Coordinates of C-alpha atoms and ligand atoms in Angstrom, one line a residue:
X1 CA -20.5 -51.4 -31.9
X2 CA -17.2 -50.5 -30.0
X3 CA -14.3 -52.9 -30.7
X4 CA -13.8 -53.6 -26.9
X5 CA -16.4 -54.0 -23.9
X6 CA -16.4 -51.2 -21.5
X7 CA -15.4 -53.0 -18.7
X8 CA -12.3 -54.5 -20.7
X9 CA -11.2 -50.7 -21.3
X10 CA -11.9 -49.8 -17.8
X11 CA -10.0 -52.9 -16.5
X12 CA -7.1 -52.2 -19.0
X13 CA -7.0 -48.6 -17.9
X14 CA -6.1 -50.2 -14.3
X15 CA -3.1 -51.9 -15.7
X16 CA -2.4 -48.5 -17.3
X17 CA -2.3 -46.6 -13.9
X18 CA -0.5 -49.5 -12.5
X19 CA 2.3 -48.9 -15.2
X20 CA 2.4 -45.5 -14.6
X21 CA 2.6 -45.7 -10.8
X22 CA 5.6 -48.3 -11.2
X23 CA 7.2 -45.9 -12.9
X24 CA 6.8 -43.2 -10.3
X25 CA 7.0 -45.0 -7.5
X26 CA 9.3 -47.9 -8.3
X27 CA 8.9 -49.5 -4.5
X28 CA 5.1 -49.6 -4.7
X29 CA 3.3 -53.1 -3.9
X30 CA 0.3 -54.3 -6.0
X31 CA -2.8 -55.7 -4.8
X32 CA -5.6 -55.9 -7.4
X33 CA -7.3 -53.6 -10.1
X34 CA -10.8 -54.5 -11.2
X35 CA -13.6 -52.5 -13.2
X36 CA -16.4 -51.5 -11.3
X37 CA -20.0 -50.0 -12.5
X38 CA -18.6 -46.6 -13.5
X39 CA -14.9 -46.8 -13.7
X40 CA -11.9 -48.9 -12.0
X41 CA -9.8 -49.0 -9.3
X42 CA -6.3 -50.5 -8.2
X43 CA -5.2 -51.0 -4.4
X44 CA -1.4 -50.2 -3.9
X45 CA 0.7 -50.1 -0.7
X46 CA 3.2 -47.1 -1.0
X47 CA 4.8 -47.7 2.0
X48 CA 5.6 -44.5 4.1
X49 CA 4.7 -42.1 1.0
X50 CA 1.4 -40.4 1.4
X51 CA -0.5 -39.9 -2.0
X52 CA -2.9 -36.7 -2.3
X53 CA -5.2 -35.9 -5.1
X54 CA -2.5 -33.5 -6.5
X55 CA -0.7 -36.6 -7.3
X56 CA -3.2 -37.7 -9.4
X57 CA -2.5 -35.8 -12.3
X58 CA 1.4 -36.6 -12.1
X59 CA 0.1 -40.2 -12.5
X60 CA -2.5 -39.2 -15.3
X61 CA 0.1 -37.3 -17.3
X62 CA 2.6 -40.6 -16.9
X63 CA -0.5 -43.0 -18.2
X64 CA -1.0 -40.7 -21.1
X65 CA 2.8 -41.2 -22.0
X66 CA 2.3 -44.6 -21.9
X67 CA -1.1 -45.0 -23.5
X68 CA 0.5 -42.9 -26.6
X69 CA 3.1 -45.6 -27.0
X70 CA 0.5 -48.2 -27.8
X71 CA 2.1 -50.8 -26.1
X72 CA 0.9 -54.4 -26.5
X73 CA -1.1 -56.3 -23.7
X74 CA 0.9 -59.4 -23.9
X75 CA -0.2 -62.7 -22.2
X76 CA 2.1 -65.2 -20.4
X77 CA 1.4 -68.2 -19.0
X78 CA 3.7 -69.8 -16.3
X79 CA 3.5 -72.5 -13.9
X80 CA 3.0 -72.0 -10.2
X81 CA 6.3 -72.3 -9.5
X82 CA 7.5 -69.8 -12.0
X83 CA 4.5 -67.3 -11.1
X84 CA 5.8 -67.7 -7.4
X85 CA 9.3 -67.2 -8.2
X86 CA 8.5 -64.3 -10.5
X87 CA 6.4 -62.2 -7.7
X88 CA 8.7 -63.1 -4.8
X89 CA 11.7 -61.7 -6.6
X90 CA 9.4 -58.5 -7.2
X91 CA 8.6 -58.6 -3.6
X92 CA 4.7 -58.7 -4.2
X93 CA 3.7 -59.8 -1.3
X94 CA -0.1 -59.4 -1.8
X95 CA 0.4 -61.1 -5.4
X96 CA 1.7 -64.2 -3.7
X97 CA -1.1 -64.3 -1.9
X98 CA -3.5 -63.8 -4.8
X99 CA -1.9 -66.6 -6.4
X100 CA -2.6 -69.1 -3.7
X101 CA -6.4 -68.4 -4.3
X102 CA -6.0 -69.5 -8.0
X103 CA -7.2 -73.0 -8.0
X104 CA -5.0 -76.2 -8.8
X105 CA -5.2 -76.8 -12.1
X106 CA -6.4 -73.5 -13.7
X107 CA -4.2 -71.5 -15.9
X108 CA -1.6 -68.9 -14.2
X109 CA -1.8 -66.2 -16.4
X110 CA 0.3 -62.7 -16.5
X111 CA 0.2 -59.9 -18.6
X112 CA 2.9 -57.7 -19.8
X113 CA 2.4 -53.9 -20.8
X114 CA 5.3 -52.3 -21.0
X115 CA 7.5 -52.6 -17.8
X116 CA 4.4 -53.9 -15.6
X117 CA 3.8 -57.3 -15.3
X118 CA 0.3 -58.3 -13.4
X119 CA -0.9 -61.5 -12.6
X120 CA -4.2 -61.4 -14.2
X121 CA -7.1 -63.8 -15.8
X122 CA -7.7 -60.9 -18.6
X123 CA -9.2 -60.1 -21.2
X124 CA -7.5 -56.6 -22.0
X125 CA -7.5 -54.5 -25.0
X126 CA -4.9 -54.9 -27.7
X127 CA -2.4 -52.2 -26.7
X128 CA -2.6 -49.0 -24.4
X129 CA -3.8 -47.0 -27.4
X130 CA -7.1 -48.5 -27.4
X131 CA -7.9 -47.2 -23.9
X132 CA -9.9 -44.3 -25.5
X133 CA -9.9 -41.5 -22.8
X134 CA -9.7 -42.0 -18.9
X135 CA -9.6 -39.7 -15.9
X136 CA -8.6 -40.6 -12.5
X137 CA -11.2 -39.6 -10.1
X138 CA -10.3 -40.1 -6.3
X139 CA -8.0 -41.7 -3.5
X140 CA -9.4 -43.7 -0.8
X141 CA -8.1 -45.9 2.1
X142 CA -9.1 -49.5 1.5
X143 CA -8.2 -52.7 3.6
X144 CA -6.4 -55.6 2.1
X145 CA -9.5 -58.0 1.1
X146 CA -11.9 -55.5 2.9
X147 CA -10.9 -56.9 6.3
X148 CA -10.4 -54.4 9.2
X149 CA -7.6 -56.3 11.0
X150 CA -5.6 -56.0 7.6
X151 CA -3.3 -53.5 6.5
X152 CA -4.6 -50.3 5.0
X153 CA -4.0 -49.9 1.3
X154 CA -4.2 -46.9 -0.9
X155 CA -7.2 -47.3 -3.4
X156 CA -7.1 -44.9 -6.5
X157 CA -10.1 -44.4 -8.4
X158 CA -10.5 -43.5 -11.9
X159 CA -12.7 -44.1 -15.1
X160 CA -12.3 -44.8 -18.6
X161 CA -14.7 -44.5 -22.0
X162 CA -14.4 -45.7 -25.5
X163 CA -14.0 -41.8 -26.5
X164 CA -13.6 -38.2 -25.1
X165 CA -16.9 -37.3 -25.5
X166 CA -18.3 -40.3 -23.5
X167 CA -15.9 -39.5 -20.9
X168 CA -17.0 -35.6 -20.8
X169 CA -20.5 -36.6 -20.5
X170 CA -20.1 -38.7 -17.6
X171 CA -17.8 -36.2 -16.1
X172 CA -20.5 -33.5 -16.3
X173 CA -22.8 -35.8 -14.7
X174 CA -20.4 -36.5 -11.8
X175 CA -20.3 -32.6 -11.5
X176 CA -24.0 -32.0 -11.3
X177 CA -24.2 -34.9 -9.0
X178 CA -21.8 -33.3 -6.5
X179 CA -23.9 -29.9 -6.7
X180 CA -27.0 -32.2 -6.0
X181 CA -25.1 -34.4 -3.2
X182 CA -28.3 -35.0 -0.8
X183 CA -25.4 -34.7 2.2
X184 CA -24.4 -31.5 1.2
X185 CA -28.0 -30.1 0.6
X186 CA -29.0 -31.8 3.7
X187 CA -26.8 -29.6 5.7
X188 CA -27.3 -26.3 3.4
X189 CA -31.0 -26.8 3.5
X190 CA -31.0 -27.7 7.2
X191 CA -33.0 -31.0 6.5
X192 CA -31.3 -33.5 8.4
X193 CA -28.1 -34.6 10.2
X194 CA -26.2 -37.7 11.5
X195 CA -24.5 -37.4 14.6
X196 CA -21.8 -39.7 15.6
X197 CA -22.7 -39.1 19.0
X198 CA -26.1 -40.8 18.4
X199 CA -24.1 -43.2 16.1
X200 CA -23.1 -43.9 12.6
X201 CA -26.3 -44.6 10.0
X202 CA -28.8 -43.3 12.4
X203 CA -30.8 -40.2 10.9
X204 CA -32.0 -37.1 12.6
X205 CA -34.4 -35.4 10.8
X206 CA -34.7 -31.5 11.3
X207 CA -37.9 -29.2 11.2
X208 CA -37.4 -28.6 7.5
X209 CA -36.9 -32.6 6.7
X210 CA -39.5 -33.5 9.6
X211 CA -42.0 -31.5 7.5
X212 CA -41.2 -33.0 4.2
X213 CA -41.2 -36.4 5.5
X214 CA -44.6 -35.8 7.5
X215 CA -46.0 -34.6 4.0
X216 CA -44.6 -37.8 2.5
X217 CA -46.3 -40.0 4.9
X218 CA -49.8 -38.3 4.8
X219 CA -49.4 -38.6 1.1
X220 CA -48.7 -42.3 1.2
X221 CA -51.4 -43.1 3.7
X222 CA -54.2 -41.5 1.8
X223 CA -52.8 -43.3 -1.1
X224 CA -53.0 -46.5 0.8
X225 CA -56.5 -46.3 2.0
X226 CA -57.6 -45.3 -1.6
X227 CA -56.0 -48.4 -3.1
X228 CA -57.7 -50.6 -0.6
X229 CA -54.8 -51.1 1.9
X230 CA -55.2 -51.2 5.9
X231 CA -52.4 -49.8 7.9
X232 CA -50.8 -51.5 10.7
X233 CA -48.4 -50.4 13.7
X234 CA -46.0 -53.1 15.1
X235 CA -43.4 -53.0 17.7
X236 CA -39.7 -52.5 17.2
X237 CA -38.5 -55.5 18.9
X238 CA -39.7 -59.2 19.0
X239 CA -38.9 -62.4 21.2
X240 CA -36.1 -64.8 20.0
X241 CA -38.5 -67.7 18.7
X242 CA -40.2 -65.4 16.4
X243 CA -37.0 -65.0 14.6
X244 CA -36.5 -68.6 15.0
X245 CA -39.8 -69.6 13.3
X246 CA -39.2 -66.8 10.6
X247 CA -35.6 -68.0 9.7
X248 CA -34.0 -64.7 10.1
X249 CA -31.8 -65.8 13.0
X250 CA -30.7 -68.8 10.7
X251 CA -30.0 -66.9 7.4
X252 CA -30.0 -63.2 8.4
X253 CA -28.3 -63.0 11.7
X254 CA -25.3 -61.0 10.3
X255 CA -27.7 -58.3 9.7
X256 CA -29.3 -58.1 13.0
X257 CA -28.1 -56.4 16.1
X258 CA -27.3 -58.2 19.5
X259 CA -30.2 -59.0 21.6
X260 CA -31.7 -57.5 24.5
X261 CA -33.0 -59.5 27.3
X262 CA -36.2 -59.1 28.9
X263 CA -37.2 -61.6 31.7
X264 CA -34.7 -63.8 30.7
X265 CA -35.7 -63.9 27.0
X266 CA -33.8 -62.6 24.1
X267 CA -35.7 -59.9 22.2
X268 CA -34.0 -58.6 18.7
X269 CA -34.8 -55.5 17.0
X270 CA -36.8 -56.2 14.2
X271 CA -34.8 -56.1 10.6
X272 CA -38.2 -56.6 8.6
X273 CA -41.8 -56.2 9.5
X274 CA -43.1 -59.3 7.9
X275 CA -43.3 -61.6 10.8
X276 CA -45.3 -59.1 12.8
X277 CA -47.9 -58.9 10.1
X278 CA -48.0 -62.8 9.8
X279 CA -48.8 -62.7 13.6
X280 CA -51.6 -60.4 13.2
X281 CA -52.8 -62.8 10.4
X282 CA -53.0 -65.5 12.6
X283 CA -54.4 -63.9 15.3
X284 CA -57.7 -65.4 14.3
X285 CA -59.1 -68.0 11.8
X286 CA -59.3 -66.7 8.3
X287 CA -61.7 -67.3 5.7
X288 CA -61.6 -66.8 1.8
X289 CA -64.2 -64.2 2.1
X290 CA -61.6 -61.5 3.7
X291 CA -58.7 -62.2 1.2
X292 CA -57.0 -60.3 -0.1
X293 CA -55.6 -58.5 3.3
X294 CA -53.4 -55.5 2.2
X295 CA -51.6 -54.7 5.1
X296 CA -48.9 -51.8 4.9
X297 CA -47.1 -50.3 7.5
X298 CA -44.2 -47.4 7.7
X299 CA -42.2 -49.8 9.8
X300 CA -38.8 -48.8 11.2
X301 CA -36.4 -51.4 11.1
X302 CA -32.6 -51.9 12.2
X303 CA -30.0 -53.9 9.8
X304 CA -26.4 -54.0 10.6
X305 CA -24.3 -52.2 7.8
X306 CA -20.6 -52.3 8.0
X307 CA -19.3 -48.7 8.5
X308 CA -17.6 -48.5 5.6
X309 CA -20.6 -48.6 3.5
X310 CA -22.7 -46.4 5.6
X311 CA -23.6 -43.2 2.9
X312 CA -25.9 -40.1 4.1
X313 CA -29.3 -41.1 3.5
X314 CA -28.8 -43.8 1.2
X315 CA -27.1 -46.5 3.3
X316 CA -28.2 -46.4 6.8
X317 CA -28.4 -48.8 10.1
X318 CA -31.9 -47.4 11.2
X319 CA -34.7 -46.9 8.3
X320 CA -38.3 -46.7 7.9
X321 CA -39.6 -49.1 5.2
X322 CA -42.8 -48.6 3.3
X323 CA -43.8 -52.0 3.8
X324 CA -46.8 -53.9 2.8
X325 CA -48.0 -57.6 2.7
X326 CA -50.5 -58.9 0.6
X327 CA -51.9 -62.1 1.1
X328 CA -54.4 -63.6 -1.0
X329 CA -55.9 -66.7 -2.9
X330 CA -54.4 -68.1 -6.2
X331 CA -57.1 -66.8 -7.8
X332 CA -56.5 -63.2 -6.8
X333 CA -52.8 -63.2 -7.4
X334 CA -52.8 -62.1 -10.7
X335 CA -55.0 -59.0 -10.3
X336 CA -53.2 -58.0 -6.9
X337 CA -49.8 -57.9 -8.8
X338 CA -51.1 -55.8 -11.5
X339 CA -52.6 -53.6 -9.2
X340 CA -49.3 -53.3 -7.1
X341 CA -47.4 -52.5 -10.1
X342 CA -49.7 -49.7 -11.1
X343 CA -49.8 -48.4 -7.8
X344 CA -45.8 -48.5 -7.9
X345 CA -45.8 -46.4 -11.2
X346 CA -48.6 -43.7 -10.2
X347 CA -46.4 -43.2 -7.0
X348 CA -43.0 -42.5 -9.2
X349 CA -44.9 -40.1 -12.0
X350 CA -46.2 -38.3 -8.7
X351 CA -42.5 -37.5 -7.8
X352 CA -41.8 -36.8 -11.3
X353 CA -39.8 -39.8 -12.2
X354 CA -40.3 -40.5 -16.0
X355 CA -38.0 -43.2 -17.1
X356 CA -38.8 -46.4 -15.2
X357 CA -37.6 -50.1 -15.9
X358 CA -38.4 -53.5 -14.3
X359 CA -36.2 -56.1 -13.5
X360 CA -37.5 -59.7 -13.1
X361 CA -35.8 -62.3 -11.1
X362 CA -36.7 -65.8 -11.3
X363 CA -36.5 -69.1 -9.8
X364 CA -33.0 -70.3 -8.8
X365 CA -31.8 -73.6 -8.7
X366 CA -32.1 -73.9 -4.9
X367 CA -35.8 -72.7 -3.9
X368 CA -38.3 -73.3 -1.5
X369 CA -42.0 -74.0 -2.2
X370 CA -43.9 -75.6 -5.1
X371 CA -42.9 -75.0 -8.3
X372 CA -46.3 -74.8 -9.7
X373 CA -46.6 -71.9 -7.4
X374 CA -43.2 -70.5 -8.4
X375 CA -44.8 -70.9 -12.1
X376 CA -48.1 -69.0 -11.3
X377 CA -46.2 -66.4 -9.4
X378 CA -43.6 -65.7 -12.3
X379 CA -46.6 -65.6 -15.1
X380 CA -48.4 -62.9 -12.8
X381 CA -45.3 -61.0 -12.7
X382 CA -44.7 -61.0 -16.4
X383 CA -48.1 -60.3 -17.2
X384 CA -48.6 -57.1 -15.1
X385 CA -45.1 -56.0 -16.5
X386 CA -46.5 -56.4 -20.1
X387 CA -49.8 -54.8 -19.4
X388 CA -47.9 -51.8 -17.7
X389 CA -45.9 -51.4 -21.0
X390 CA -42.5 -51.2 -19.0
X391 CA -39.7 -51.8 -20.4
X392 CA -37.8 -55.1 -18.5
X393 CA -35.2 -57.2 -18.3
X394 CA -34.9 -60.8 -17.0
X395 CA -32.1 -62.2 -14.5
X396 CA -33.0 -65.8 -15.2
X397 CA -32.6 -67.9 -12.1
X398 CA -31.6 -64.6 -10.3
X399 CA -34.7 -64.7 -7.8
X400 CA -34.2 -65.4 -4.0
X401 CA -34.7 -68.8 -2.7
X402 CA -38.2 -67.9 -1.7
X403 CA -39.6 -66.4 -4.4
X404 CA -39.4 -64.6 -7.6
X405 CA -39.6 -60.5 -7.7
X406 CA -39.8 -57.4 -9.9
X407 CA -37.3 -54.6 -8.8
X408 CA -38.1 -51.2 -10.3
X409 CA -35.1 -48.7 -11.3
X410 CA -35.9 -45.0 -12.0
X411 CA -34.1 -42.5 -13.8
X412 CA -33.4 -39.3 -12.1
X413 CA -33.4 -35.8 -13.3
X414 CA -29.7 -36.0 -14.3
X415 CA -30.0 -39.7 -15.7
X416 CA -29.2 -41.9 -12.8
X417 CA -30.7 -44.9 -12.1
X418 CA -31.9 -45.8 -8.6
X419 CA -33.2 -49.2 -7.7
X420 CA -36.4 -48.3 -5.7
X421 CA -39.8 -50.6 -5.6
X422 CA -39.7 -54.4 -5.0
X423 CA -42.6 -56.8 -5.2
X424 CA -41.3 -60.0 -4.0
X425 CA -43.2 -62.9 -3.5
X426 CA -42.7 -65.4 -0.5
X427 CA -43.2 -69.2 -0.5
X428 CA -41.0 -69.3 2.8
X429 CA -42.9 -67.7 5.4
X430 CA -46.2 -69.1 4.7
X431 CA -44.5 -72.4 5.2
X432 CA -42.8 -71.6 8.3
X433 CA -45.5 -69.9 10.0
X434 CA -48.0 -72.3 8.8
X435 CA -50.5 -69.6 7.8
X436 CA -53.9 -70.7 6.0
X437 CA -57.3 -69.7 5.2
X438 CA -60.5 -71.8 5.0
X439 CA -61.5 -72.2 1.3
X440 CA -65.0 -72.0 0.0
X441 CA -64.7 -76.1 0.1
X442 CA -64.4 -75.6 4.2
X443 CA -60.8 -76.9 3.7
X444 CA -57.6 -75.2 5.1
X445 CA -55.3 -73.8 2.0
X446 CA -52.2 -72.0 2.0
X447 CA -52.4 -68.4 0.7
X448 CA -49.7 -66.5 -1.1
X449 CA -47.8 -64.0 0.1
X450 CA -46.4 -60.6 -1.3
X451 CA -44.1 -58.4 0.1
X452 CA -43.7 -55.0 -1.5
X453 CA -42.2 -51.5 -0.8
X454 CA -42.7 -48.6 -3.2
X455 CA -40.4 -45.9 -1.8
X456 CA -38.0 -48.8 -0.2
X457 CA -37.3 -46.7 2.6
X458 CA -38.2 -43.3 3.6
X459 CA -34.7 -42.2 4.4
X460 CA -33.1 -43.5 0.8
X461 CA -36.3 -42.0 -1.1
X462 CA -35.7 -38.6 0.9
X463 CA -32.2 -38.6 -0.3
X464 CA -33.1 -39.7 -4.0
X465 CA -36.0 -36.6 -3.9
X466 CA -33.0 -34.3 -2.3
X467 CA -30.8 -35.2 -5.2
X468 CA -33.5 -35.3 -7.9
X469 CA -34.9 -32.1 -7.3
X470 CA -31.5 -30.6 -6.4
X471 CA -33.2 -29.4 -3.3
X472 CA -35.8 -27.6 -5.0
X473 CA -38.7 -29.2 -3.8
X474 CA -42.2 -28.8 -5.6
X475 CA -44.6 -26.3 -3.7
X476 CA -46.5 -29.0 -2.1
X477 CA -43.4 -30.6 -0.6
X478 CA -41.5 -27.6 -0.1
X479 CA -41.3 -26.6 4.0
X480 CA -41.5 -23.2 2.8
X481 CA -43.4 -22.0 0.2
X482 CA -43.2 -18.4 0.2
X483 CA -40.6 -15.8 1.5
X484 CA -41.9 -12.5 2.1
X485 CA -39.5 -10.0 1.1
X486 CA -40.1 -6.0 2.4
X487 CA -37.8 -3.9 0.6
X488 CA -37.6 -1.5 3.7
X489 CA -38.9 -1.1 7.2
X490 CA -41.9 0.6 6.1
X491 CA -43.4 -2.4 4.7
X492 CA -43.0 -4.6 7.8
X493 CA -46.3 -4.3 8.9
X494 CA -48.1 -4.7 5.6
X495 CA -45.8 -7.9 4.8
X496 CA -46.3 -9.6 8.3
X497 CA -50.1 -8.9 7.9
X498 CA -49.9 -10.8 4.4
X499 CA -47.9 -13.9 6.1
X500 CA -50.7 -14.0 8.7
X501 CA -53.2 -14.5 6.0
X502 CA -51.3 -16.8 4.1
X503 CA -50.6 -19.1 7.4
X504 CA -54.4 -19.0 7.9
X505 CA -55.0 -20.6 4.6
X506 CA -52.6 -23.1 5.1
X507 CA -49.4 -22.2 3.2
X508 CA -46.1 -22.0 4.7
X509 CA -44.7 -18.8 4.7
X510 CA -41.5 -17.0 6.4
X511 CA -41.2 -13.1 6.2
X512 CA -37.5 -11.7 5.8
X513 CA -37.5 -8.6 8.4
X514 CA -33.9 -8.6 8.8
X515 CA -32.2 -5.4 7.8
X516 CA -30.3 -6.6 4.8
X517 CA -30.6 -5.3 1.2
X518 CA -33.4 -6.8 -1.3
X519 CA -30.4 -8.3 -3.3
X520 CA -29.2 -10.1 -0.4
X521 CA -32.9 -11.2 0.8
X522 CA -33.6 -12.6 -2.7
X523 CA -30.3 -14.5 -2.9
X524 CA -31.0 -16.3 0.7
X525 CA -34.4 -17.4 -0.4
X526 CA -32.9 -18.5 -3.8
X527 CA -30.3 -20.4 -1.9
X528 CA -32.9 -22.2 0.3
X529 CA -34.7 -23.2 -2.8
X530 CA -38.1 -21.5 -1.5
X531 CA -40.6 -21.8 -4.8
X532 CA -41.7 -18.2 -4.1
X533 CA -40.8 -14.8 -3.3
X534 CA -43.2 -12.2 -2.6
X535 CA -41.2 -8.6 -3.0
X536 CA -42.9 -5.6 -1.4
X537 CA -41.8 -1.9 -1.9
X538 CA -43.6 1.6 -1.8
X539 CA -45.4 0.8 -5.1
X540 CA -46.7 -2.6 -4.1
X541 CA -48.0 -1.3 -0.7
X542 CA -49.7 1.3 -2.5
X543 CA -51.7 -1.1 -4.8
X544 CA -52.3 -3.3 -2.5
X545 CA -50.0 -6.1 -4.4
X546 CA -47.1 -8.2 -4.1
X547 CA -44.1 -8.6 -6.7
X548 CA -44.3 -12.3 -7.1
X549 CA -41.1 -14.2 -8.2
X550 CA -41.2 -17.9 -8.9
X551 CA -38.1 -20.4 -9.0
X552 CA -39.2 -21.8 -11.8
X553 CA -40.4 -19.1 -14.1
X554 CA -38.6 -15.8 -12.7
X555 CA -40.7 -12.7 -12.4
X556 CA -44.6 -13.1 -12.3
X557 CA -45.2 -9.7 -12.0
X558 CA -47.6 -8.1 -9.5
X559 CA -50.7 -9.8 -8.0
X560 CA -53.0 -9.2 -5.4
X561 CA -52.9 -11.8 -2.5
X562 CA -56.2 -13.7 -3.3
X563 CA -54.6 -14.0 -7.2
X564 CA -51.8 -15.3 -5.6
X565 CA -52.9 -17.8 -3.3
X566 CA -54.8 -19.3 -6.2
X567 CA -51.6 -19.9 -8.3
X568 CA -50.2 -21.6 -5.2
X569 CA -52.8 -23.7 -4.6
X570 CA -53.0 -24.8 -8.1
X571 CA -49.5 -25.9 -8.0
X572 CA -49.8 -27.6 -4.6
X573 CA -53.2 -29.7 -5.9
X574 CA -51.4 -30.7 -9.0
X575 CA -48.0 -31.6 -7.4
X576 CA -46.3 -29.6 -9.8
Ligands
ZN601 ZN1 -5.8 -57.6 -16.0
ZN602 ZN1 -41.8 -58.3 4.4

């Protein structure tokens, strides 16, 4: 066991950084410096001084100097008056405001480390030598208290670990992640773009990205029909009374866009598909005999996200959920949940994600719905997870007020975890919309309702896939599967004929007839992550073959077209 928790080390590193900055920039004003999921940051006001990434090195050197001195973190408790006096003397106006946030009666503690003294709750490591290894990573602007009307501060990010080895492994992962950044690959591979003219957070799918999306959708639809789902299509907007009934205008309004008016009635772009599916259910009387309803839709929704949090495909304002709702009887719920979870796992394995972990969130204190139903719902979730053999964690009381849920997190090729599928019970909407079915007893009963998404959204899933495969999509997803490379003009006709044959057989192939060298053509095909190259020179033409190179296995030797097609078809069929 490490001596200190990682977050304690990281938070202490933020003090260390602040101490170094105080020495280098004596007039700096401090805001706060918490630890984060992968490091720490501290917000500063440097006045008119502008910091660049080059300054980070200097700050790091100063941090090392202080760390080596093994200066202790000393806790000092002050009265509110004393604290105010100290901070005012140091002209730390942000800290004065933060002091006012501390409730009456709570201890006001400061931590001193060398010359730097900070208003802080703690805890910290014992001395600056306990911060094993650290690195400053970036600089960004950040509004004081996250509010755009407040002054812009300078946020410096860093990370820290218990030792140098862990830091090194983390930094290598970051390097690898940069190479795989879906925003960069999206541009290099011409997959998608986001245009300021169209609007931030709104994705334009280019032909190559569009091809992949179409392949994903086709796969998704086929799998859903095979797993007993029906597909729905519902509109993008719905009138205000729908969203009042659903409760969205009550608790979700901040994430919805302003309405548009049609015939003097407000219509809202949908942030969710559920109310529409419920209206399909309510379109007539339902009998227990037709349950379960498993209704899926690739439904495009619009949600407001602050411009500061938008991020490539990962966080957007318009996206297509691979949504589904299961409406069933209490007797059916257990096997339905089991099926959904297995369906999820099948999907993730198809895309070559091997490590999957489940997170179960249970009933919070404030909740709607019958406690007995919560009990049954949670039991069905636990049973399904245990039968699947997945590792899982329980967030006791961490569920939404309307029902318990399972979230899945998958690990990608470089070990990063992504939150993806969700299986979420809902005791709220069936109540609000008064949905029911006629049971065997001839009486009306309230069904169970479950929301679930496998990919999450197509946009985010695509982003994850780009990074997971580093743009090198398996042949079944690759927008271009084969690049035909004639070495000289003499082979053009031969190659163009083969290109036509391959296209006729349903493969996606391009022929590079530019007057570039073979080396340059191969390099370009590699850059575009094309799974196979078919190089043709005099020798291949004579023997009626192709020199096949695979992105994965390199040189595969000479093959005739039929043999190559068979190999390719095998990769496609097995989604290799
Ligand atoms: Zn602290
Ligand atoms: Zn839903």
